[in-house]
PDB file of C-alpha atoms in Angstrom:
ATOM      1  CA  MET A 998      23.787  24.737 -73.711  1.00 58.00           C
ATOM      2  CA  THR A 999      23.738  22.784 -76.858  1.00 84.00           C
ATOM      3  CA  ILE A1000      21.947  25.063 -79.606  1.00 96.00           C
ATOM      4  CA  THR A1001      19.500  22.901 -82.020  1.00 97.00           C
ATOM      5  CA  LEU A1002      17.447  24.108 -84.608  1.00 98.00           C
ATOM      6  CA  PRO A1003      13.561  23.736 -82.994  1.00 96.00           C
ATOM      7  CA  ASN A1004      11.468  21.481 -83.892  1.00 97.00           C
ATOM      8  CA  PHE A1005      14.324  19.251 -86.222  1.00 98.00           C
ATOM      9  CA  ASP A1006      15.194  15.816 -85.058  1.00 98.00           C
ATOM     10  CA  TYR A1007      18.493  14.919 -85.010  1.00 98.00           C
ATOM     11  CA  ARG A1008      20.509  11.646 -85.294  1.00 97.00           C
ATOM     12  CA  ARG A1009      23.380  10.411 -87.242  1.00 98.00           C
ATOM     13  CA  VAL A1010      23.903   8.892 -90.496  1.00 98.00           C
ATOM     14  CA  PRO A1011      26.711   6.323 -91.253  1.00 98.00           C
ATOM     15  CA  VAL A1012      28.299   7.667 -94.632  1.00 98.00           C
ATOM     16  CA  ALA A1013      31.806   5.730 -94.595  1.00 93.00           C
ATOM     17  CA  ASP A1014      33.102   3.226 -92.982  1.00 91.00           C
ATOM     18  CA  GLY A1015      34.012   4.199 -89.703  1.00 93.00           C
ATOM     19  CA  VAL A1016      32.253   8.244 -90.667  1.00 98.00           C
ATOM     20  CA  SER A1017      29.122   9.312 -89.399  1.00 98.00           C
ATOM     21  CA  VAL A1018      27.580  12.714 -89.956  1.00 98.00           C
ATOM     22  CA  SER A1019      25.273  14.653 -87.832  1.00 98.00           C
ATOM     23  CA  VAL A1020      22.017  15.817 -89.401  1.00 98.00           C
ATOM     24  CA  ALA A1021      18.975  17.781 -88.082  1.00 98.00           C
ATOM     25  CA  VAL A1022      15.930  16.501 -90.539  1.00 98.00           C
ATOM     26  CA  ALA A1023      12.072  18.304 -90.417  1.00 98.00           C
ATOM     27  CA  GLY A1024       9.000  18.369 -92.546  1.00 98.00           C
ATOM     28  CA  THR A1025       7.716  16.564 -95.015  1.00 98.00           C
ATOM     29  CA  GLY A1026       7.549  17.368 -99.110  1.00 97.00           C
ATOM     30  CA  PRO A1027      10.243  17.931-101.214  1.00 98.00           C
ATOM     31  CA  THR A1028      13.382  16.915-100.609  1.00 98.00           C
ATOM     32  CA  VAL A1029      15.979  19.702 -99.505  1.00 98.00           C
ATOM     33  CA  VAL A1030      19.602  19.500 -98.182  1.00 99.00           C
ATOM     34  CA  LEU A1031      21.116  22.287 -96.623  1.00 99.00           C
ATOM     35  CA  LEU A1032      25.136  22.553 -96.427  1.00 99.00           C
ATOM     36  CA  HIS A1033      27.057  25.219 -93.941  1.00 98.00           C
ATOM     37  CA  GLY A1034      29.875  26.899 -95.082  1.00 98.00           C
ATOM     38  CA  PHE A1035      33.075  27.676 -93.090  1.00 98.00           C
ATOM     39  CA  PRO A1036      33.685  28.567 -90.079  1.00 98.00           C
ATOM     40  CA  GLU A1037      29.991  27.580 -89.230  1.00 98.00           C
ATOM     41  CA  THR A1038      28.036  24.744 -88.710  1.00 98.00           C
ATOM     42  CA  HIS A1039      24.523  23.399 -89.677  1.00 98.00           C
ATOM     43  CA  LEU A1040      23.196  26.334 -87.759  1.00 98.00           C
ATOM     44  CA  MET A1041      23.851  28.947 -89.517  1.00 98.00           C
ATOM     45  CA  TRP A1042      20.574  27.767 -92.071  1.00 98.00           C
ATOM     46  CA  ARG A1043      18.231  28.374 -88.796  1.00 98.00           C
ATOM     47  CA  HIS A1044      15.781  31.012 -90.947  1.00 98.00           C
ATOM     48  CA  VAL A1045      15.984  29.208 -94.137  1.00 98.00           C
ATOM     49  CA  ALA A1046      15.249  25.933 -92.778  1.00 98.00           C
ATOM     50  CA  ALA A1047      12.340  26.894 -90.676  1.00 98.00           C
ATOM     51  CA  ASP A1048      10.492  28.200 -93.810  1.00 98.00           C
ATOM     52  CA  LEU A1049      11.418  25.578 -95.817  1.00 98.00           C
ATOM     53  CA  ALA A1050      10.486  22.536 -93.430  1.00 98.00           C
ATOM     54  CA  THR A1051       6.660  23.995 -93.575  1.00 98.00           C
ATOM     55  CA  ASP A1052       6.183  22.125 -97.135  1.00 98.00           C
ATOM     56  CA  HIS A1053       9.593  20.813 -97.350  1.00 98.00           C
ATOM     57  CA  THR A1054      11.438  17.800 -96.197  1.00 98.00           C
ATOM     58  CA  VAL A1055      14.731  19.274 -95.252  1.00 98.00           C
ATOM     59  CA  ILE A1056      18.400  17.759 -94.252  1.00 98.00           C
ATOM     60  CA  CYS A1057      20.661  20.122 -92.473  1.00 98.00           C
ATOM     61  CA  PRO A1058      24.358  17.813 -91.859  1.00 98.00           C
ATOM     62  CA  ASP A1059      27.213  18.950 -90.572  1.00 98.00           C
ATOM     63  CA  LEU A1060      29.846  18.690 -93.129  1.00 98.00           C
ATOM     64  CA  ARG A1061      32.499  15.353 -92.816  1.00 98.00           C
ATOM     65  CA  GLY A1062      34.882  17.508 -90.025  1.00 98.00           C
ATOM     66  CA  TYR A1063      32.627  19.802 -88.532  1.00 98.00           C
ATOM     67  CA  GLY A1064      30.196  20.523 -86.213  1.00 98.00           C
ATOM     68  CA  ALA A1065      28.907  17.266 -84.610  1.00 98.00           C
ATOM     69  CA  SER A1066      29.832  14.775 -87.497  1.00 98.00           C
ATOM     70  CA  ASP A1067      33.100  12.745 -87.197  1.00 98.00           C
ATOM     71  CA  LYS A1068      36.496  14.176 -88.208  1.00 98.00           C
ATOM     72  CA  PRO A1069      38.406  10.968 -89.553  1.00 98.00           C
ATOM     73  CA  ASP A1070      42.282  11.724 -90.080  1.00 97.00           C
ATOM     74  CA  GLU A1071      43.334  12.908 -93.149  1.00 97.00           C
ATOM     75  CA  SER A1072      44.481   9.253 -94.538  1.00 95.00           C
ATOM     76  CA  SER A1073      44.547  10.447 -97.584  1.00 96.00           C
ATOM     77  CA  GLU A1074      43.938  13.539-100.037  1.00 95.00           C
ATOM     78  CA  ASP A1075      40.656  12.062-100.991  1.00 97.00           C
ATOM     79  CA  THR A1076      39.214  12.001 -97.346  1.00 98.00           C
ATOM     80  CA  TYR A1077      38.446  15.787 -97.537  1.00 98.00           C
ATOM     81  CA  SER A1078      37.599  15.758-101.466  1.00 98.00           C
ATOM     82  CA  LYS A1079      34.969  17.443-102.398  1.00 98.00           C
ATOM     83  CA  ARG A1080      33.959  14.292-104.265  1.00 98.00           C
ATOM     84  CA  THR A1081      34.193  12.300-100.901  1.00 98.00           C
ATOM     85  CA  MET A1082      32.426  14.793 -98.896  1.00 98.00           C
ATOM     86  CA  GLY A1083      29.380  15.218-101.497  1.00 98.00           C
ATOM     87  CA  ALA A1084      29.308  11.235-101.645  1.00 98.00           C
ATOM     88  CA  ASP A1085      28.672  11.632 -97.933  1.00 98.00           C
ATOM     89  CA  VAL A1086      25.251  14.157 -98.766  1.00 98.00           C
ATOM     90  CA  VAL A1087      23.593  11.571-101.345  1.00 98.00           C
ATOM     91  CA  GLU A1088      24.345   8.710 -98.235  1.00 98.00           C
ATOM     92  CA  VAL A1089      22.867  10.665 -95.933  1.00 98.00           C
ATOM     93  CA  ALA A1090      19.695  11.498 -98.441  1.00 98.00           C
ATOM     94  CA  ARG A1091      19.552   7.789 -99.354  1.00 98.00           C
ATOM     95  CA  ALA A1092      19.865   6.613 -95.665  1.00 98.00           C
ATOM     96  CA  LEU A1093      16.651   8.970 -94.827  1.00 98.00           C
ATOM     97  CA  GLY A1094      14.931   7.236 -97.934  1.00 98.00           C
ATOM     98  CA  HIS A1095      15.338  10.272-100.741  1.00 98.00           C
ATOM     99  CA  GLU A1096      16.615   9.346-103.766  1.00 97.00           C
ATOM    100  CA  THR A1097      16.426  12.615-105.449  1.00 98.00           C
ATOM    101  CA  PHE A1098      16.881  16.147-103.792  1.00 98.00           C
ATOM    102  CA  ALA A1099      17.316  19.743-104.363  1.00 98.00           C
ATOM    103  CA  LEU A1100      20.889  21.003-102.909  1.00 98.00           C
ATOM    104  CA  ALA A1101      21.647  24.132-101.385  1.00 98.00           C
ATOM    105  CA  GLY A1102      24.928  25.596 -99.938  1.00 98.00           C
ATOM    106  CA  HIS A1103      27.218  28.136 -98.725  1.00 98.00           C
ATOM    107  CA  ASP A1104      30.916  28.630 -98.675  1.00 98.00           C
ATOM    108  CA  ARG A1105      32.244  25.184 -98.404  1.00 98.00           C
ATOM    109  CA  GLY A1106      29.432  23.725 -98.683  1.00 98.00           C
ATOM    110  CA  ALA A1107      28.783  25.171-101.584  1.00 98.00           C
ATOM    111  CA  LEU A1108      31.961  23.714-103.279  1.00 98.00           C
ATOM    112  CA  VAL A1109      30.537  20.241-102.021  1.00 98.00           C
ATOM    113  CA  ALA A1110      26.659  21.106-103.158  1.00 98.00           C
ATOM    114  CA  ILE A1111      28.511  21.910-106.781  1.00 98.00           C
ATOM    115  CA  ARG A1112      30.760  18.399-106.833  1.00 98.00           C
ATOM    116  CA  ALA A1113      27.769  16.274-105.819  1.00 98.00           C
ATOM    117  CA  ALA A1114      25.597  17.917-108.681  1.00 98.00           C
ATOM    118  CA  LEU A1115      28.572  17.479-110.758  1.00 98.00           C
ATOM    119  CA  ASP A1116      29.050  13.903-109.644  1.00 98.00           C
ATOM    120  CA  HIS A1117      25.619  12.369-109.224  1.00 98.00           C
ATOM    121  CA  PRO A1118      23.537  14.671-111.957  1.00 94.00           C
ATOM    122  CA  GLY A1119      20.344  11.783-111.796  1.00 94.00           C
ATOM    123  CA  THR A1120      20.254  12.290-108.042  1.00 98.00           C
ATOM    124  CA  ILE A1121      20.441  16.275-107.577  1.00 98.00           C
ATOM    125  CA  THR A1122      17.549  17.967-109.086  1.00 98.00           C
ATOM    126  CA  HIS A1123      18.501  21.844-108.078  1.00 98.00           C
ATOM    127  CA  LEU A1124      21.040  23.125-107.089  1.00 98.00           C
ATOM    128  CA  LEU A1125      21.742  26.587-105.073  1.00 98.00           C
ATOM    129  CA  SER A1126      25.093  28.389-104.471  1.00 98.00           C
ATOM    130  CA  LEU A1127      26.042  31.133-101.558  1.00 98.00           C
ATOM    131  CA  ASP A1128      28.945  33.327-102.587  1.00 97.00           C
ATOM    132  CA  VAL A1129      31.648  31.354-104.092  1.00 97.00           C
ATOM    133  CA  LEU A1130      32.809  30.520-107.351  1.00 96.00           C
ATOM    134  CA  THR A1131      33.737  26.412-108.702  1.00 97.00           C
ATOM    135  CA  THR A1132      36.913  25.519-107.462  1.00 98.00           C
ATOM    136  CA  LEU A1133      38.712  26.082-110.773  1.00 98.00           C
ATOM    137  CA  ASP A1134      37.602  29.797-111.287  1.00 97.00           C
ATOM    138  CA  MET A1135      38.055  30.544-107.772  1.00 95.00           C
ATOM    139  CA  TRP A1136      41.973  29.993-107.707  1.00 96.00           C
ATOM    140  CA  SER A1137      41.445  31.853-111.662  1.00 94.00           C
ATOM    141  CA  ILE A1138      41.032  34.916-110.426  1.00 92.00           C
ATOM    142  CA  LEU A1139      42.972  35.320-107.739  1.00 92.00           C
ATOM    143  CA  GLY A1140      46.331  37.137-108.165  1.00 87.00           C
ATOM    144  CA  GLY A1141      48.622  40.147-107.174  1.00 86.00           C
ATOM    145  CA  ALA A1142      47.807  42.188-104.030  1.00 86.00           C
ATOM    146  CA  ASP A1143      44.023  41.271-104.140  1.00 81.00           C
ATOM    147  CA  ALA A1144      44.524  37.841-103.399  1.00 85.00           C
ATOM    148  CA  LYS A1145      45.224  38.968 -99.635  1.00 90.00           C
ATOM    149  CA  VAL A1146      41.482  38.830 -99.309  1.00 88.00           C
ATOM    150  CA  ALA A1147      42.023  34.796 -99.788  1.00 93.00           C
ATOM    151  CA  TRP A1148      45.048  34.510 -97.606  1.00 96.00           C
ATOM    152  CA  HIS A1149      43.516  31.888 -95.630  1.00 97.00           C
ATOM    153  CA  LEU A1150      43.139  30.051 -98.754  1.00 97.00           C
ATOM    154  CA  TYR A1151      47.079  30.014 -99.180  1.00 96.00           C
ATOM    155  CA  LEU A1152      47.896  29.369 -95.606  1.00 97.00           C
ATOM    156  CA  MET A1153      45.360  26.164 -95.182  1.00 98.00           C
ATOM    157  CA  ALA A1154      47.035  24.798 -99.018  1.00 97.00           C
ATOM    158  CA  GLN A1155      50.440  24.230 -97.058  1.00 97.00           C
ATOM    159  CA  PRO A1156      51.533  20.666 -96.029  1.00 97.00           C
ATOM    160  CA  ALA A1157      50.213  18.701 -93.286  1.00 96.00           C
ATOM    161  CA  GLY A1158      51.573  20.204 -90.116  1.00 97.00           C
ATOM    162  CA  VAL A1159      52.119  23.949 -90.943  1.00 98.00           C
ATOM    163  CA  ALA A1160      48.716  25.607 -90.566  1.00 98.00           C
ATOM    164  CA  GLU A1161      47.144  23.703 -88.163  1.00 98.00           C
ATOM    165  CA  PRO A1162      49.750  24.609 -85.149  1.00 98.00           C
ATOM    166  CA  MET A1163      49.893  28.297 -86.039  1.00 98.00           C
ATOM    167  CA  ILE A1164      45.816  28.315 -85.861  1.00 98.00           C
ATOM    168  CA  GLU A1165      45.543  26.211 -82.617  1.00 98.00           C
ATOM    169  CA  ALA A1166      47.695  28.575 -81.077  1.00 98.00           C
ATOM    170  CA  THR A1167      45.159  31.748 -81.363  1.00 98.00           C
ATOM    171  CA  ALA A1168      42.161  29.464 -82.660  1.00 98.00           C
ATOM    172  CA  ASP A1169      39.272  31.998 -81.685  1.00 98.00           C
ATOM    173  CA  ASN A1170      41.102  35.112 -83.204  1.00 98.00           C
ATOM    174  CA  PHE A1171      41.617  33.194 -86.140  1.00 98.00           C
ATOM    175  CA  PHE A1172      38.271  31.676 -86.687  1.00 98.00           C
ATOM    176  CA  GLY A1173      36.771  34.759 -85.256  1.00 98.00           C
ATOM    177  CA  THR A1174      38.281  37.123 -87.204  1.00 97.00           C
ATOM    178  CA  PHE A1175      36.658  35.176 -90.354  1.00 97.00           C
ATOM    179  CA  ILE A1176      33.031  35.711 -88.776  1.00 98.00           C
ATOM    180  CA  ASP A1177      33.783  39.698 -88.070  1.00 97.00           C
ATOM    181  CA  ASP A1178      35.672  40.507 -90.880  1.00 95.00           C
ATOM    182  CA  TRP A1179      33.040  38.831 -93.150  1.00 96.00           C
ATOM    183  CA  VAL A1180      29.414  39.864 -91.575  1.00 97.00           C
ATOM    184  CA  ALA A1181      27.864  43.257 -92.455  1.00 96.00           C
ATOM    185  CA  ASN A1182      25.033  43.136 -90.249  1.00 96.00           C
ATOM    186  CA  PRO A1183      27.215  41.680 -86.874  1.00 96.00           C
ATOM    187  CA  ASP A1184      23.202  41.112 -85.153  1.00 97.00           C
ATOM    188  CA  ALA A1185      22.652  38.625 -87.516  1.00 98.00           C
ATOM    189  CA  ILE A1186      24.931  36.409 -85.658  1.00 98.00           C
ATOM    190  CA  PRO A1187      23.965  36.646 -82.115  1.00 97.00           C
ATOM    191  CA  ALA A1188      26.770  35.818 -79.346  1.00 97.00           C
ATOM    192  CA  GLU A1189      25.442  32.872 -78.724  1.00 97.00           C
ATOM    193  CA  TYR A1190      25.952  31.479 -81.877  1.00 98.00           C
ATOM    194  CA  ARG A1191      29.139  33.130 -82.567  1.00 98.00           C
ATOM    195  CA  THR A1192      30.688  31.509 -79.154  1.00 97.00           C
ATOM    196  CA  GLU A1193      29.300  27.836 -80.775  1.00 98.00           C
ATOM    197  CA  TYR A1194      30.603  28.200 -84.629  1.00 98.00           C
ATOM    198  CA  LEU A1195      33.821  29.230 -82.416  1.00 98.00           C
ATOM    199  CA  ARG A1196      33.869  26.034 -80.386  1.00 98.00           C
ATOM    200  CA  ALA A1197      32.794  23.981 -82.826  1.00 98.00           C
ATOM    201  CA  SER A1198      35.761  24.873 -84.820  1.00 98.00           C
ATOM    202  CA  ARG A1199      37.852  25.219 -82.019  1.00 98.00           C
ATOM    203  CA  GLU A1200      37.561  21.150 -82.251  1.00 98.00           C
ATOM    204  CA  ALA A1201      38.245  20.591 -85.504  1.00 98.00           C
ATOM    205  CA  ILE A1202      41.290  22.391 -86.805  1.00 98.00           C
ATOM    206  CA  PRO A1203      43.002  19.468 -88.526  1.00 98.00           C
ATOM    207  CA  SER A1204      39.922  18.154 -90.347  1.00 98.00           C
ATOM    208  CA  ILE A1205      38.829  22.160 -91.674  1.00 98.00           C
ATOM    209  CA  VAL A1206      42.363  22.440 -92.852  1.00 98.00           C
ATOM    210  CA  ALA A1207      42.422  19.428 -94.530  1.00 98.00           C
ATOM    211  CA  ASP A1208      39.225  20.645 -96.517  1.00 98.00           C
ATOM    212  CA  TYR A1209      41.010  23.703 -97.402  1.00 98.00           C
ATOM    213  CA  ARG A1210      44.173  21.713 -98.374  1.00 98.00           C
ATOM    214  CA  ALA A1211      41.817  19.502-100.345  1.00 98.00           C
ATOM    215  CA  SER A1212      40.657  22.535-102.911  1.00 98.00           C
ATOM    216  CA  ALA A1213      44.471  23.092-103.474  1.00 97.00           C
ATOM    217  CA  GLY A1214      44.718  20.073-104.915  1.00 98.00           C
ATOM    218  CA  ILE A1215      42.405  17.210-105.666  1.00 98.00           C
ATOM    219  CA  ASP A1216      39.445  19.491-105.816  1.00 98.00           C
ATOM    220  CA  LEU A1217      41.209  20.767-108.234  1.00 98.00           C
ATOM    221  CA  ARG A1218      42.263  18.411-110.093  1.00 98.00           C
ATOM    222  CA  HIS A1219      38.713  17.256-110.211  1.00 98.00           C
ATOM    223  CA  ASP A1220      37.508  20.803-111.736  1.00 98.00           C
ATOM    224  CA  ARG A1221      39.751  20.685-114.379  1.00 98.00           C
ATOM    225  CA  GLU A1222      39.006  17.194-115.639  1.00 98.00           C
ATOM    226  CA  ASP A1223      35.122  18.125-115.501  1.00 98.00           C
ATOM    227  CA  ARG A1224      36.162  21.250-117.850  1.00 97.00           C
ATOM    228  CA  GLU A1225      38.263  19.275-120.028  1.00 98.00           C
ATOM    229  CA  ALA A1226      35.853  16.495-120.686  1.00 98.00           C
ATOM    230  CA  GLY A1227      33.016  19.031-121.238  1.00 97.00           C
ATOM    231  CA  ARG A1228      30.746  18.140-118.231  1.00 97.00           C
ATOM    232  CA  THR A1229      28.434  21.060-116.726  1.00 98.00           C
ATOM    233  CA  LEU A1230      25.268  20.981-114.648  1.00 98.00           C
ATOM    234  CA  GLY A1231      22.092  20.349-116.375  1.00 97.00           C
ATOM    235  CA  ILE A1232      19.885  21.244-113.859  1.00 98.00           C
ATOM    236  CA  PRO A1233      18.489  24.494-112.647  1.00 98.00           C
ATOM    237  CA  VAL A1234      21.136  26.510-110.856  1.00 98.00           C
ATOM    238  CA  THR A1235      20.958  29.896-108.920  1.00 98.00           C
ATOM    239  CA  VAL A1236      23.749  31.570-107.530  1.00 98.00           C
ATOM    240  CA  ILE A1237      23.628  34.534-104.931  1.00 98.00           C
ATOM    241  CA  GLN A1238      27.353  36.090-104.368  1.00 96.00           C
ATOM    242  CA  GLN A1239      28.125  39.377-102.926  1.00 94.00           C
ATOM    243  CA  ASP A1240      29.542  41.724-105.950  1.00 91.00           C
ATOM    244  CA  TRP A1241      33.356  40.064-106.096  1.00 85.00           C
ATOM    245  CA  GLY A1242      33.218  40.838-109.719  1.00 84.00           C
ATOM    246  CA  THR A1243      33.189  44.328-109.604  1.00 84.00           C
ATOM    247  CA  ALA A1244      35.201  44.331-106.963  1.00 79.00           C
ATOM    248  CA  LEU A1245      38.039  42.225-107.788  1.00 84.00           C
ATOM    249  CA  GLY A1246      37.363  42.624-111.443  1.00 85.00           C
ATOM    250  CA  TYR A1247      35.536  39.646-113.178  1.00 89.00           C
ATOM    251  CA  ASP A1248      32.506  38.050-114.869  1.00 93.00           C
ATOM    252  CA  ALA A1249      31.026  36.468-112.327  1.00 94.00           C
ATOM    253  CA  ALA A1250      28.030  35.676-113.976  1.00 95.00           C
ATOM    254  CA  GLY A1251      30.127  34.696-117.269  1.00 96.00           C
ATOM    255  CA  LEU A1252      32.282  32.001-115.409  1.00 97.00           C
ATOM    256  CA  TRP A1253      28.721  30.595-113.942  1.00 97.00           C
ATOM    257  CA  GLY A1254      27.539  30.445-117.228  1.00 97.00           C
ATOM    258  CA  ALA A1255      30.410  28.654-118.419  1.00 97.00           C
ATOM    259  CA  TRP A1256      29.188  25.598-115.854  1.00 98.00           C
ATOM    260  CA  ALA A1257      25.947  26.301-115.781  1.00 98.00           C
ATOM    261  CA  SER A1258      23.061  27.099-118.731  1.00 95.00           C
ATOM    262  CA  ASP A1259      19.956  26.879-117.087  1.00 98.00           C
ATOM    263  CA  LEU A1260      21.352  29.736-114.523  1.00 98.00           C
ATOM    264  CA  ASP A1261      19.731  32.514-112.278  1.00 98.00           C
ATOM    265  CA  HIS A1262      22.709  34.845-111.156  1.00 97.00           C
ATOM    266  CA  ARG A1263      22.476  37.077-108.633  1.00 96.00           C
ATOM    267  CA  THR A1264      23.985  39.638-106.823  1.00 95.00           C
ATOM    268  CA  LEU A1265      23.264  40.245-102.829  1.00 94.00           C
ATOM    269  CA  ALA A1266      23.818  43.702-100.765  1.00 91.00           C
ATOM    270  CA  ALA A1267      24.726  41.464 -97.733  1.00 94.00           C
ATOM    271  CA  GLY A1268      28.052  40.750 -95.972  1.00 95.00           C
ATOM    272  CA  HIS A1269      29.331  36.704 -97.021  1.00 97.00           C
ATOM    273  CA  PHE A1270      26.829  35.143 -94.156  1.00 98.00           C
ATOM    274  CA  MET A1271      23.507  35.289 -96.024  1.00 97.00           C
ATOM    275  CA  ALA A1272      21.608  32.697 -95.087  1.00 98.00           C
ATOM    276  CA  GLU A1273      21.657  34.487 -91.395  1.00 98.00           C
ATOM    277  CA  GLU A1274      22.215  38.469 -92.651  1.00 98.00           C
ATOM    278  CA  ALA A1275      19.740  38.159 -95.676  1.00 98.00           C
ATOM    279  CA  PRO A1276      17.265  35.204 -94.962  1.00 98.00           C
ATOM    280  CA  THR A1277      14.232  36.482 -96.665  1.00 98.00           C
ATOM    281  CA  GLU A1278      16.059  36.936 -99.780  1.00 98.00           C
ATOM    282  CA  VAL A1279      17.684  33.399 -99.594  1.00 98.00           C
ATOM    283  CA  ILE A1280      14.386  31.826 -99.176  1.00 98.00           C
ATOM    284  CA  SER A1281      12.791  33.916-102.006  1.00 98.00           C
ATOM    285  CA  ALA A1282      15.469  32.787-104.563  1.00 98.00           C
ATOM    286  CA  LEU A1283      15.569  29.448-102.909  1.00 98.00           C
ATOM    287  CA  ARG A1284      11.412  29.076-103.832  1.00 98.00           C
ATOM    288  CA  ASP A1285      12.042  30.432-106.742  1.00 98.00           C
ATOM    289  CA  LEU A1286      14.584  27.681-107.839  1.00 98.00           C
ATOM    290  CA  LEU A1287      12.456  24.790-106.997  1.00 98.00           C
ATOM    291  CA  ALA A1288       9.970  26.102-109.059  1.00 97.00           C
ATOM    292  CA  ARG A1289      11.909  26.329-112.252  1.00 95.00           C
TER     293      ARG A1289
END
């Protein structure tokens, strides 16, 4: 059985030569695009999307390389750069008739959202980031034994052909480990959704690894270039994170403040999958952001 977002229309939108993205759309009003994280699909937004669609146009894509979207071969390091994936999102919105929009992202989707907001400042009006730092800051705070919490980042940063067969050999265990270890309330991800996330991830191993590999290369370079050029986010930004700063010994709000002057930084006592575990809090923060 295919799981969909109730009352959402589904369509495929071409975003580049030979690449189309699967998108769920509902509602009318100001436009909000919601980008999912790893190892999930657009279905992670089901609670948030249903609420927002009562008075907004809500667009929920599967990212390039994930879910029902196309998964092009990694022909260059740019194929799965966040710059390319962010451009996909802008093209999706434009194709659906929206020249400007608010953007929310979780995990990998948040990295795409941050890059899209930096690259398209006249298009993205508001930014919500769930449970990440920028790529530059993420790599800068990892070190020593504490870095073991991000072991998958190092595995999937390896050259093509190293991580992929390892993951393929134990795919459901590999992807399931993150769902089970990162969720604080397992009931927030019912069995049918967990099964769907595992299926979708199992069928996207090369593109998922390519997405992560880009974050150890081209994405990091793009962030460094922005930092050196003094480019920042000149829009309202809300960040919600677990209290990783306390756990790993860094100033999360301070790191984010260097990128966004109009910043609302919040910590949340939920697991990583906060749009599913704490949807009421995420909806409230997102609506507060949209009102700024």
